[in-house]
mmCIF file with all atom_site columns, C-alpha atoms in Angstrom:
data_model
loop_
_atom_site.group_PDB
_atom_site.id
_atom_site.type_symbol
_atom_site.label_atom_id
_atom_site.label_alt_id
_atom_site.label_comp_id
_atom_site.label_asym_id
_atom_site.label_entity_id
_atom_site.label_seq_id
_atom_site.pdbx_PDB_ins_code
_atom_site.Cartn_x
_atom_site.Cartn_y
_atom_site.Cartn_z
_atom_site.occupancy
_atom_site.B_iso_or_equiv
_atom_site.pdbx_formal_charge
_atom_site.auth_seq_id
_atom_site.auth_comp_id
_atom_site.auth_asym_id
_atom_site.auth_atom_id
_atom_site.pdbx_PDB_model_num
ATOM 1   C CA . UNK R 1 1   ? 0.000   0.000  0.000   1.00 50.00 ? 1   UNK R CA 1
ATOM 2   C CA . UNK R 1 2   ? 2.835   2.409  0.873   1.00 57.00 ? 2   UNK R CA 1
ATOM 3   C CA . UNK R 1 3   ? 4.675   1.922  -2.421  1.00 53.00 ? 3   UNK R CA 1
ATOM 4   C CA . UNK R 1 4   ? 1.493   2.408  -4.476  1.00 56.00 ? 4   UNK R CA 1
ATOM 5   C CA . UNK R 1 5   ? 0.787   5.651  -2.635  1.00 50.00 ? 5   UNK R CA 1
ATOM 6   C CA . UNK R 1 6   ? 4.351   6.847  -3.277  1.00 46.00 ? 6   UNK R CA 1
ATOM 7   C CA . UNK R 1 7   ? 4.028   6.011  -6.983  1.00 49.00 ? 7   UNK R CA 1
ATOM 8   C CA . UNK R 1 8   ? 0.754   7.973  -7.179  1.00 44.00 ? 8   UNK R CA 1
ATOM 9   C CA . UNK R 1 9   ? 2.286   10.982 -5.446  1.00 45.00 ? 9   UNK R CA 1
ATOM 10  C CA . UNK R 1 10  ? 5.341   10.944 -7.743  1.00 46.00 ? 10  UNK R CA 1
ATOM 11  C CA . UNK R 1 11  ? 3.085   10.494 -10.791 1.00 47.00 ? 11  UNK R CA 1
ATOM 12  C CA . UNK R 1 12  ? 0.843   13.331 -9.637  1.00 49.00 ? 12  UNK R CA 1
ATOM 13  C CA . UNK R 1 13  ? 3.780   15.695 -9.074  1.00 47.00 ? 13  UNK R CA 1
ATOM 14  C CA . UNK R 1 14  ? 5.361   14.836 -12.429 1.00 47.00 ? 14  UNK R CA 1
ATOM 15  C CA . UNK R 1 15  ? 2.097   15.584 -14.280 1.00 45.00 ? 15  UNK R CA 1
ATOM 16  C CA . UNK R 1 16  ? 1.350   18.744 -12.297 1.00 44.00 ? 16  UNK R CA 1
ATOM 17  C CA . UNK R 1 17  ? 3.259   20.924 -14.785 1.00 45.00 ? 17  UNK R CA 1
ATOM 18  C CA . UNK R 1 18  ? 1.157   19.630 -17.668 1.00 46.00 ? 18  UNK R CA 1
ATOM 19  C CA . UNK R 1 19  ? -2.021  20.507 -15.824 1.00 51.00 ? 19  UNK R CA 1
ATOM 20  C CA . UNK R 1 20  ? -4.630  18.567 -13.954 1.00 50.00 ? 20  UNK R CA 1
ATOM 21  C CA . UNK R 1 21  ? -5.994  16.079 -16.452 1.00 52.00 ? 21  UNK R CA 1
ATOM 22  C CA . UNK R 1 22  ? -8.751  13.492 -15.912 1.00 50.00 ? 22  UNK R CA 1
ATOM 23  C CA . UNK R 1 23  ? -6.300  10.576 -15.613 1.00 50.00 ? 23  UNK R CA 1
ATOM 24  C CA . UNK R 1 24  ? -4.217  12.285 -12.929 1.00 49.00 ? 24  UNK R CA 1
ATOM 25  C CA . UNK R 1 25  ? -7.288  13.242 -10.915 1.00 46.00 ? 25  UNK R CA 1
ATOM 26  C CA . UNK R 1 26  ? -8.772  9.767  -11.224 1.00 49.00 ? 26  UNK R CA 1
ATOM 27  C CA . UNK R 1 27  ? -5.529  8.286  -9.894  1.00 49.00 ? 27  UNK R CA 1
ATOM 28  C CA . UNK R 1 28  ? -5.642  10.491 -6.818  1.00 53.00 ? 28  UNK R CA 1
ATOM 29  C CA . UNK R 1 29  ? -9.340  9.841  -6.281  1.00 56.00 ? 29  UNK R CA 1
ATOM 30  C CA . UNK R 1 30  ? -11.030 12.943 -7.713  1.00 50.00 ? 30  UNK R CA 1
ATOM 31  C CA . UNK R 1 31  ? -13.710 12.887 -10.440 1.00 52.00 ? 31  UNK R CA 1
ATOM 32  C CA . UNK R 1 32  ? -12.571 13.503 -14.021 1.00 48.00 ? 32  UNK R CA 1
ATOM 33  C CA . UNK R 1 33  ? -15.179 16.243 -14.433 1.00 49.00 ? 33  UNK R CA 1
ATOM 34  C CA . UNK R 1 34  ? -13.167 18.417 -12.015 1.00 46.00 ? 34  UNK R CA 1
ATOM 35  C CA . UNK R 1 35  ? -10.183 18.398 -14.379 1.00 44.00 ? 35  UNK R CA 1
ATOM 36  C CA . UNK R 1 36  ? -12.248 19.195 -17.451 1.00 46.00 ? 36  UNK R CA 1
ATOM 37  C CA . UNK R 1 37  ? -13.935 22.107 -15.681 1.00 47.00 ? 37  UNK R CA 1
ATOM 38  C CA . UNK R 1 38  ? -10.606 23.435 -14.344 1.00 48.00 ? 38  UNK R CA 1
ATOM 39  C CA . UNK R 1 39  ? -8.909  23.297 -17.766 1.00 48.00 ? 39  UNK R CA 1
ATOM 40  C CA . UNK R 1 40  ? -11.870 25.065 -19.429 1.00 53.00 ? 40  UNK R CA 1
ATOM 41  C CA . UNK R 1 41  ? -11.908 27.744 -16.729 1.00 57.00 ? 41  UNK R CA 1
ATOM 42  C CA . UNK R 1 42  ? -8.169  28.342 -17.053 1.00 58.00 ? 42  UNK R CA 1
ATOM 43  C CA . UNK R 1 43  ? -8.452  28.645 -20.856 1.00 61.00 ? 43  UNK R CA 1
ATOM 44  C CA . UNK R 1 44  ? -11.302 31.130 -20.551 1.00 65.00 ? 44  UNK R CA 1
ATOM 45  C CA . UNK R 1 45  ? -9.418  33.284 -18.040 1.00 59.00 ? 45  UNK R CA 1
ATOM 46  C CA . UNK R 1 46  ? -6.255  33.161 -20.169 1.00 62.00 ? 46  UNK R CA 1
ATOM 47  C CA . UNK R 1 47  ? -8.127  34.229 -23.326 1.00 65.00 ? 47  UNK R CA 1
ATOM 48  C CA . UNK R 1 48  ? -9.812  37.103 -21.469 1.00 67.00 ? 48  UNK R CA 1
ATOM 49  C CA . UNK R 1 49  ? -6.544  38.369 -20.000 1.00 62.00 ? 49  UNK R CA 1
ATOM 50  C CA . UNK R 1 50  ? -4.697  38.109 -23.339 1.00 59.00 ? 50  UNK R CA 1
ATOM 51  C CA . UNK R 1 51  ? -7.474  40.107 -25.000 1.00 59.00 ? 51  UNK R CA 1
ATOM 52  C CA . UNK R 1 52  ? -7.307  42.781 -22.280 1.00 60.00 ? 52  UNK R CA 1
ATOM 53  C CA . UNK R 1 53  ? -3.515  42.999 -22.506 1.00 58.00 ? 53  UNK R CA 1
ATOM 54  C CA . UNK R 1 54  ? -3.542  43.370 -26.309 1.00 55.00 ? 54  UNK R CA 1
ATOM 55  C CA . UNK R 1 55  ? -6.430  45.838 -26.501 1.00 56.00 ? 55  UNK R CA 1
ATOM 56  C CA . UNK R 1 56  ? -5.870  49.045 -24.539 1.00 52.00 ? 56  UNK R CA 1
ATOM 57  C CA . UNK R 1 57  ? -9.509  50.098 -24.879 1.00 52.00 ? 57  UNK R CA 1
ATOM 58  C CA . UNK R 1 58  ? -10.812 46.762 -23.578 1.00 52.00 ? 58  UNK R CA 1
ATOM 59  C CA . UNK R 1 59  ? -12.679 46.843 -20.296 1.00 51.00 ? 59  UNK R CA 1
ATOM 60  C CA . UNK R 1 60  ? -11.968 44.203 -17.687 1.00 48.00 ? 60  UNK R CA 1
ATOM 61  C CA . UNK R 1 61  ? -13.622 40.934 -18.600 1.00 45.00 ? 61  UNK R CA 1
ATOM 62  C CA . UNK R 1 62  ? -17.180 40.583 -17.354 1.00 43.00 ? 62  UNK R CA 1
ATOM 63  C CA . UNK R 1 63  ? -16.796 37.016 -16.219 1.00 39.00 ? 63  UNK R CA 1
ATOM 64  C CA . UNK R 1 64  ? -16.968 35.357 -12.866 1.00 40.00 ? 64  UNK R CA 1
ATOM 65  C CA . UNK R 1 65  ? -13.149 35.522 -12.884 1.00 39.00 ? 65  UNK R CA 1
ATOM 66  C CA . UNK R 1 66  ? -12.796 39.278 -13.418 1.00 40.00 ? 66  UNK R CA 1
ATOM 67  C CA . UNK R 1 67  ? -11.080 41.026 -10.548 1.00 39.00 ? 67  UNK R CA 1
ATOM 68  C CA . UNK R 1 68  ? -13.505 43.465 -8.974  1.00 42.00 ? 68  UNK R CA 1
ATOM 69  C CA . UNK R 1 69  ? -10.796 45.982 -8.218  1.00 44.00 ? 69  UNK R CA 1
ATOM 70  C CA . UNK R 1 70  ? -7.183  46.280 -9.256  1.00 45.00 ? 70  UNK R CA 1
ATOM 71  C CA . UNK R 1 71  ? -4.704  45.477 -6.526  1.00 44.00 ? 71  UNK R CA 1
ATOM 72  C CA . UNK R 1 72  ? -2.010  48.125 -6.218  1.00 47.00 ? 72  UNK R CA 1
ATOM 73  C CA . UNK R 1 73  ? 1.476   46.771 -6.796  1.00 47.00 ? 73  UNK R CA 1
ATOM 74  C CA . UNK R 1 74  ? 4.372   48.832 -5.508  1.00 48.00 ? 74  UNK R CA 1
ATOM 75  C CA . UNK R 1 75  ? 6.608   49.639 -8.529  1.00 51.00 ? 75  UNK R CA 1
ATOM 76  C CA . UNK R 1 76  ? 10.336  49.190 -8.165  1.00 48.00 ? 76  UNK R CA 1
ATOM 77  C CA . UNK R 1 77  ? 11.910  52.369 -6.827  1.00 49.00 ? 77  UNK R CA 1
ATOM 78  C CA . UNK R 1 78  ? 8.566   54.037 -6.093  1.00 50.00 ? 78  UNK R CA 1
ATOM 79  C CA . UNK R 1 79  ? 7.895   55.551 -2.694  1.00 47.00 ? 79  UNK R CA 1
ATOM 80  C CA . UNK R 1 80  ? 5.435   53.672 -0.499  1.00 44.00 ? 80  UNK R CA 1
ATOM 81  C CA . UNK R 1 81  ? 1.985   55.238 -0.702  1.00 46.00 ? 81  UNK R CA 1
ATOM 82  C CA . UNK R 1 82  ? -0.922  54.004 1.364   1.00 44.00 ? 82  UNK R CA 1
ATOM 83  C CA . UNK R 1 83  ? -4.089  53.481 -0.647  1.00 44.00 ? 83  UNK R CA 1
ATOM 84  C CA . UNK R 1 84  ? -7.255  54.534 1.149   1.00 44.00 ? 84  UNK R CA 1
ATOM 85  C CA . UNK R 1 85  ? -10.657 53.586 -0.192  1.00 49.00 ? 85  UNK R CA 1
ATOM 86  C CA . UNK R 1 86  ? -13.048 55.504 2.073   1.00 60.00 ? 86  UNK R CA 1
ATOM 87  C CA . UNK R 1 87  ? -13.508 58.621 -0.068  1.00 70.00 ? 87  UNK R CA 1
ATOM 88  C CA . UNK R 1 88  ? -11.905 57.267 -3.220  1.00 89.00 ? 88  UNK R CA 1
ATOM 89  C CA . UNK R 1 89  ? -13.539 55.566 -6.198  1.00 89.00 ? 89  UNK R CA 1
ATOM 90  C CA . UNK R 1 90  ? -12.709 51.969 -7.035  1.00 90.00 ? 90  UNK R CA 1
ATOM 91  C CA . UNK R 1 91  ? -9.725  51.599 -9.350  1.00 89.00 ? 91  UNK R CA 1
ATOM 92  C CA . UNK R 1 92  ? -11.826 49.937 -12.054 1.00 88.00 ? 92  UNK R CA 1
ATOM 93  C CA . UNK R 1 93  ? -14.118 52.971 -12.238 1.00 90.00 ? 93  UNK R CA 1
ATOM 94  C CA . UNK R 1 94  ? -11.221 55.300 -13.123 1.00 94.00 ? 94  UNK R CA 1
ATOM 95  C CA . UNK R 1 95  ? -9.201  53.147 -15.504 1.00 95.00 ? 95  UNK R CA 1
ATOM 96  C CA . UNK R 1 96  ? -9.440  53.758 -19.229 1.00 96.00 ? 96  UNK R CA 1
ATOM 97  C CA . UNK R 1 97  ? -8.612  56.534 -21.649 1.00 97.00 ? 97  UNK R CA 1
ATOM 98  C CA . UNK R 1 98  ? -9.481  60.103 -20.691 1.00 97.00 ? 98  UNK R CA 1
ATOM 99  C CA . UNK R 1 99  ? -9.354  62.899 -23.261 1.00 97.00 ? 99  UNK R CA 1
ATOM 100 C CA . UNK R 1 100 ? -8.199  66.328 -22.100 1.00 97.00 ? 100 UNK R CA 1
ATOM 101 C CA . UNK R 1 101 ? -10.959 68.898 -22.621 1.00 97.00 ? 101 UNK R CA 1
ATOM 102 C CA . UNK R 1 102 ? -9.448  71.885 -20.759 1.00 97.00 ? 102 UNK R CA 1
ATOM 103 C CA . UNK R 1 103 ? -6.309  72.809 -18.856 1.00 97.00 ? 103 UNK R CA 1
ATOM 104 C CA . UNK R 1 104 ? -6.515  75.967 -16.744 1.00 97.00 ? 104 UNK R CA 1
ATOM 105 C CA . UNK R 1 105 ? -3.843  77.870 -14.831 1.00 96.00 ? 105 UNK R CA 1
ATOM 106 C CA . UNK R 1 106 ? -5.323  80.323 -12.309 1.00 96.00 ? 106 UNK R CA 1
ATOM 107 C CA . UNK R 1 107 ? -8.647  80.019 -14.140 1.00 95.00 ? 107 UNK R CA 1
ATOM 108 C CA . UNK R 1 108 ? -7.218  80.877 -17.583 1.00 97.00 ? 108 UNK R CA 1
ATOM 109 C CA . UNK R 1 109 ? -7.161  78.207 -20.298 1.00 96.00 ? 109 UNK R CA 1
ATOM 110 C CA . UNK R 1 110 ? -3.551  77.478 -21.279 1.00 95.00 ? 110 UNK R CA 1
ATOM 111 C CA . UNK R 1 111 ? -4.070  75.748 -24.654 1.00 93.00 ? 111 UNK R CA 1
ATOM 112 C CA . UNK R 1 112 ? -6.644  74.361 -27.026 1.00 94.00 ? 112 UNK R CA 1
ATOM 113 C CA . UNK R 1 113 ? -6.897  70.602 -26.612 1.00 95.00 ? 113 UNK R CA 1
ATOM 114 C CA . UNK R 1 114 ? -6.905  68.095 -29.487 1.00 94.00 ? 114 UNK R CA 1
ATOM 115 C CA . UNK R 1 115 ? -8.565  64.631 -29.543 1.00 94.00 ? 115 UNK R CA 1
ATOM 116 C CA . UNK R 1 116 ? -5.101  63.058 -29.330 1.00 95.00 ? 116 UNK R CA 1
ATOM 117 C CA . UNK R 1 117 ? -4.407  64.747 -25.967 1.00 97.00 ? 117 UNK R CA 1
ATOM 118 C CA . UNK R 1 118 ? -5.117  61.871 -23.592 1.00 97.00 ? 118 UNK R CA 1
ATOM 119 C CA . UNK R 1 119 ? -4.439  60.413 -20.169 1.00 98.00 ? 119 UNK R CA 1
ATOM 120 C CA . UNK R 1 120 ? -4.487  56.605 -19.990 1.00 98.00 ? 120 UNK R CA 1
ATOM 121 C CA . UNK R 1 121 ? -4.987  54.984 -16.576 1.00 97.00 ? 121 UNK R CA 1
ATOM 122 C CA . UNK R 1 122 ? -4.367  51.256 -16.866 1.00 96.00 ? 122 UNK R CA 1
ATOM 123 C CA . UNK R 1 123 ? -5.745  48.597 -14.532 1.00 93.00 ? 123 UNK R CA 1
ATOM 124 C CA . UNK R 1 124 ? -2.108  47.651 -13.852 1.00 95.00 ? 124 UNK R CA 1
ATOM 125 C CA . UNK R 1 125 ? -1.867  51.056 -12.096 1.00 95.00 ? 125 UNK R CA 1
ATOM 126 C CA . UNK R 1 126 ? 0.328   52.493 -14.829 1.00 96.00 ? 126 UNK R CA 1
ATOM 127 C CA . UNK R 1 127 ? -0.389  55.834 -16.481 1.00 97.00 ? 127 UNK R CA 1
ATOM 128 C CA . UNK R 1 128 ? 0.756   57.695 -19.537 1.00 97.00 ? 128 UNK R CA 1
ATOM 129 C CA . UNK R 1 129 ? -0.280  61.015 -20.978 1.00 97.00 ? 129 UNK R CA 1
ATOM 130 C CA . UNK R 1 130 ? 0.277   62.929 -24.164 1.00 97.00 ? 130 UNK R CA 1
ATOM 131 C CA . UNK R 1 131 ? -0.528  66.626 -24.469 1.00 96.00 ? 131 UNK R CA 1
ATOM 132 C CA . UNK R 1 132 ? 0.619   67.624 -27.947 1.00 94.00 ? 132 UNK R CA 1
ATOM 133 C CA . UNK R 1 133 ? -0.571  71.207 -27.476 1.00 88.00 ? 133 UNK R CA 1
ATOM 134 C CA . UNK R 1 134 ? 1.992   71.634 -24.675 1.00 93.00 ? 134 UNK R CA 1
ATOM 135 C CA . UNK R 1 135 ? 4.585   69.117 -25.944 1.00 94.00 ? 135 UNK R CA 1
ATOM 136 C CA . UNK R 1 136 ? 4.180   67.115 -22.733 1.00 94.00 ? 136 UNK R CA 1
ATOM 137 C CA . UNK R 1 137 ? 4.514   63.329 -22.670 1.00 95.00 ? 137 UNK R CA 1
ATOM 138 C CA . UNK R 1 138 ? 5.072   61.193 -19.608 1.00 95.00 ? 138 UNK R CA 1
ATOM 139 C CA . UNK R 1 139 ? 4.380   57.838 -17.992 1.00 95.00 ? 139 UNK R CA 1
ATOM 140 C CA . UNK R 1 140 ? 4.738   56.024 -14.709 1.00 96.00 ? 140 UNK R CA 1
ATOM 141 C CA . UNK R 1 141 ? 2.678   54.484 -11.921 1.00 96.00 ? 141 UNK R CA 1
ATOM 142 C CA . UNK R 1 142 ? -0.273  55.867 -9.987  1.00 96.00 ? 142 UNK R CA 1
ATOM 143 C CA . UNK R 1 143 ? -2.267  55.225 -6.859  1.00 94.00 ? 143 UNK R CA 1
ATOM 144 C CA . UNK R 1 144 ? -5.173  56.770 -4.974  1.00 95.00 ? 144 UNK R CA 1
ATOM 145 C CA . UNK R 1 145 ? -4.827  58.283 -1.525  1.00 95.00 ? 145 UNK R CA 1
ATOM 146 C CA . UNK R 1 146 ? -7.008  60.253 0.846   1.00 93.00 ? 146 UNK R CA 1
ATOM 147 C CA . UNK R 1 147 ? -5.708  63.776 1.387   1.00 88.00 ? 147 UNK R CA 1
ATOM 148 C CA . UNK R 1 148 ? -7.502  66.596 3.207   1.00 83.00 ? 148 UNK R CA 1
ATOM 149 C CA . UNK R 1 149 ? -10.732 64.546 3.286   1.00 86.00 ? 149 UNK R CA 1
ATOM 150 C CA . UNK R 1 150 ? -10.641 64.237 -0.497  1.00 89.00 ? 150 UNK R CA 1
ATOM 151 C CA . UNK R 1 151 ? -9.362  61.609 -2.837  1.00 95.00 ? 151 UNK R CA 1
ATOM 152 C CA . UNK R 1 152 ? -6.188  62.312 -4.799  1.00 95.00 ? 152 UNK R CA 1
ATOM 153 C CA . UNK R 1 153 ? -4.033  60.706 -7.447  1.00 96.00 ? 153 UNK R CA 1
ATOM 154 C CA . UNK R 1 154 ? -0.363  60.215 -6.751  1.00 96.00 ? 154 UNK R CA 1
ATOM 155 C CA . UNK R 1 155 ? 1.553   60.065 -10.044 1.00 96.00 ? 155 UNK R CA 1
ATOM 156 C CA . UNK R 1 156 ? 5.068   58.644 -9.840  1.00 96.00 ? 156 UNK R CA 1
ATOM 157 C CA . UNK R 1 157 ? 6.873   59.712 -13.003 1.00 95.00 ? 157 UNK R CA 1
ATOM 158 C CA . UNK R 1 158 ? 9.192   57.192 -14.586 1.00 92.00 ? 158 UNK R CA 1
ATOM 159 C CA . UNK R 1 159 ? 12.806  58.245 -15.070 1.00 87.00 ? 159 UNK R CA 1
ATOM 160 C CA . UNK R 1 160 ? 14.517  57.976 -18.446 1.00 81.00 ? 160 UNK R CA 1
ATOM 161 C CA . UNK R 1 161 ? 16.167  54.707 -17.378 1.00 82.00 ? 161 UNK R CA 1
ATOM 162 C CA . UNK R 1 162 ? 12.676  53.148 -17.444 1.00 76.00 ? 162 UNK R CA 1
ATOM 163 C CA . UNK R 1 163 ? 13.170  51.549 -14.020 1.00 78.00 ? 163 UNK R CA 1
ATOM 164 C CA . UNK R 1 164 ? 13.281  54.212 -11.307 1.00 84.00 ? 164 UNK R CA 1
ATOM 165 C CA . UNK R 1 165 ? 10.943  57.081 -10.523 1.00 87.00 ? 165 UNK R CA 1
ATOM 166 C CA . UNK R 1 166 ? 12.241  60.645 -10.648 1.00 88.00 ? 166 UNK R CA 1
ATOM 167 C CA . UNK R 1 167 ? 9.271   62.695 -9.488  1.00 93.00 ? 167 UNK R CA 1
ATOM 168 C CA . UNK R 1 168 ? 6.043   62.306 -7.523  1.00 95.00 ? 168 UNK R CA 1
ATOM 169 C CA . UNK R 1 169 ? 3.096   64.659 -7.924  1.00 96.00 ? 169 UNK R CA 1
ATOM 170 C CA . UNK R 1 170 ? -0.264  64.706 -6.149  1.00 96.00 ? 170 UNK R CA 1
ATOM 171 C CA . UNK R 1 171 ? -3.456  65.769 -7.940  1.00 97.00 ? 171 UNK R CA 1
ATOM 172 C CA . UNK R 1 172 ? -6.670  66.235 -5.959  1.00 96.00 ? 172 UNK R CA 1
ATOM 173 C CA . UNK R 1 173 ? -9.788  64.827 -7.565  1.00 95.00 ? 173 UNK R CA 1
ATOM 174 C CA . UNK R 1 174 ? -12.280 67.683 -7.771  1.00 95.00 ? 174 UNK R CA 1
ATOM 175 C CA . UNK R 1 175 ? -14.995 65.481 -9.257  1.00 94.00 ? 175 UNK R CA 1
ATOM 176 C CA . UNK R 1 176 ? -15.336 62.206 -11.092 1.00 93.00 ? 176 UNK R CA 1
ATOM 177 C CA . UNK R 1 177 ? -18.254 60.365 -12.605 1.00 91.00 ? 177 UNK R CA 1
ATOM 178 C CA . UNK R 1 178 ? -18.696 57.796 -15.326 1.00 90.00 ? 178 UNK R CA 1
ATOM 179 C CA . UNK R 1 179 ? -17.806 60.189 -18.166 1.00 94.00 ? 179 UNK R CA 1
ATOM 180 C CA . UNK R 1 180 ? -15.957 63.156 -16.667 1.00 96.00 ? 180 UNK R CA 1
ATOM 181 C CA . UNK R 1 181 ? -12.980 63.817 -14.432 1.00 96.00 ? 181 UNK R CA 1
ATOM 182 C CA . UNK R 1 182 ? -11.420 66.975 -13.005 1.00 97.00 ? 182 UNK R CA 1
ATOM 183 C CA . UNK R 1 183 ? -8.153  67.053 -11.066 1.00 97.00 ? 183 UNK R CA 1
ATOM 184 C CA . UNK R 1 184 ? -6.059  69.921 -9.727  1.00 97.00 ? 184 UNK R CA 1
ATOM 185 C CA . UNK R 1 185 ? -2.550  70.653 -8.513  1.00 97.00 ? 185 UNK R CA 1
ATOM 186 C CA . UNK R 1 186 ? -1.889  74.107 -7.120  1.00 95.00 ? 186 UNK R CA 1
ATOM 187 C CA . UNK R 1 187 ? -3.044  76.697 -9.694  1.00 97.00 ? 187 UNK R CA 1
ATOM 188 C CA . UNK R 1 188 ? -3.489  74.017 -12.409 1.00 97.00 ? 188 UNK R CA 1
ATOM 189 C CA . UNK R 1 189 ? -6.823  72.360 -13.202 1.00 97.00 ? 189 UNK R CA 1
ATOM 190 C CA . UNK R 1 190 ? -7.210  69.503 -15.693 1.00 97.00 ? 190 UNK R CA 1
ATOM 191 C CA . UNK R 1 191 ? -10.597 68.480 -17.103 1.00 97.00 ? 191 UNK R CA 1
ATOM 192 C CA . UNK R 1 192 ? -11.249 65.269 -19.017 1.00 98.00 ? 192 UNK R CA 1
ATOM 193 C CA . UNK R 1 193 ? -14.004 63.269 -20.600 1.00 97.00 ? 193 UNK R CA 1
ATOM 194 C CA . UNK R 1 194 ? -13.910 59.509 -21.032 1.00 96.00 ? 194 UNK R CA 1
ATOM 195 C CA . UNK R 1 195 ? -12.897 58.529 -24.535 1.00 91.00 ? 195 UNK R CA 1
#
């Protein structure tokens, strides 16, 4: 009995890398239907994630496997920032592509915005923006924090080496809904609409 059990364990471990198949599960006493269901589920999740990764405009998959909210991952070299959810929206409600509609400094519009002027907030908590009108382009990581009883973005700007972060800026969220966003930093105000 002991040697048969050892053979089954060794066989199970050696087939683990190839996935749980009906034969392996039957040998360890589980029904074959469990393996078929697991393999189908894994394929479905993999296809959904590959689609999301290859299509920037794709929303998170609406399956039973979709993550309800992105989990912040601390980027290498980024300062530790505590994420607070009390007054802040869920990450999935802010991710996507936002088109700049207005940029004001002390209440005066600084430039006319074009449709290509965008801020992209990815569900991987990465951001990038392009403002052709001002010749501004940047990328990095972001998080949400509570500051002065309001929610704010913390943008950690990626250095030219592509690994470290050279600057951190905090933008208070003035308002956000399904289709519009307004953030501010000092005398600057940025307005967006969802693209």
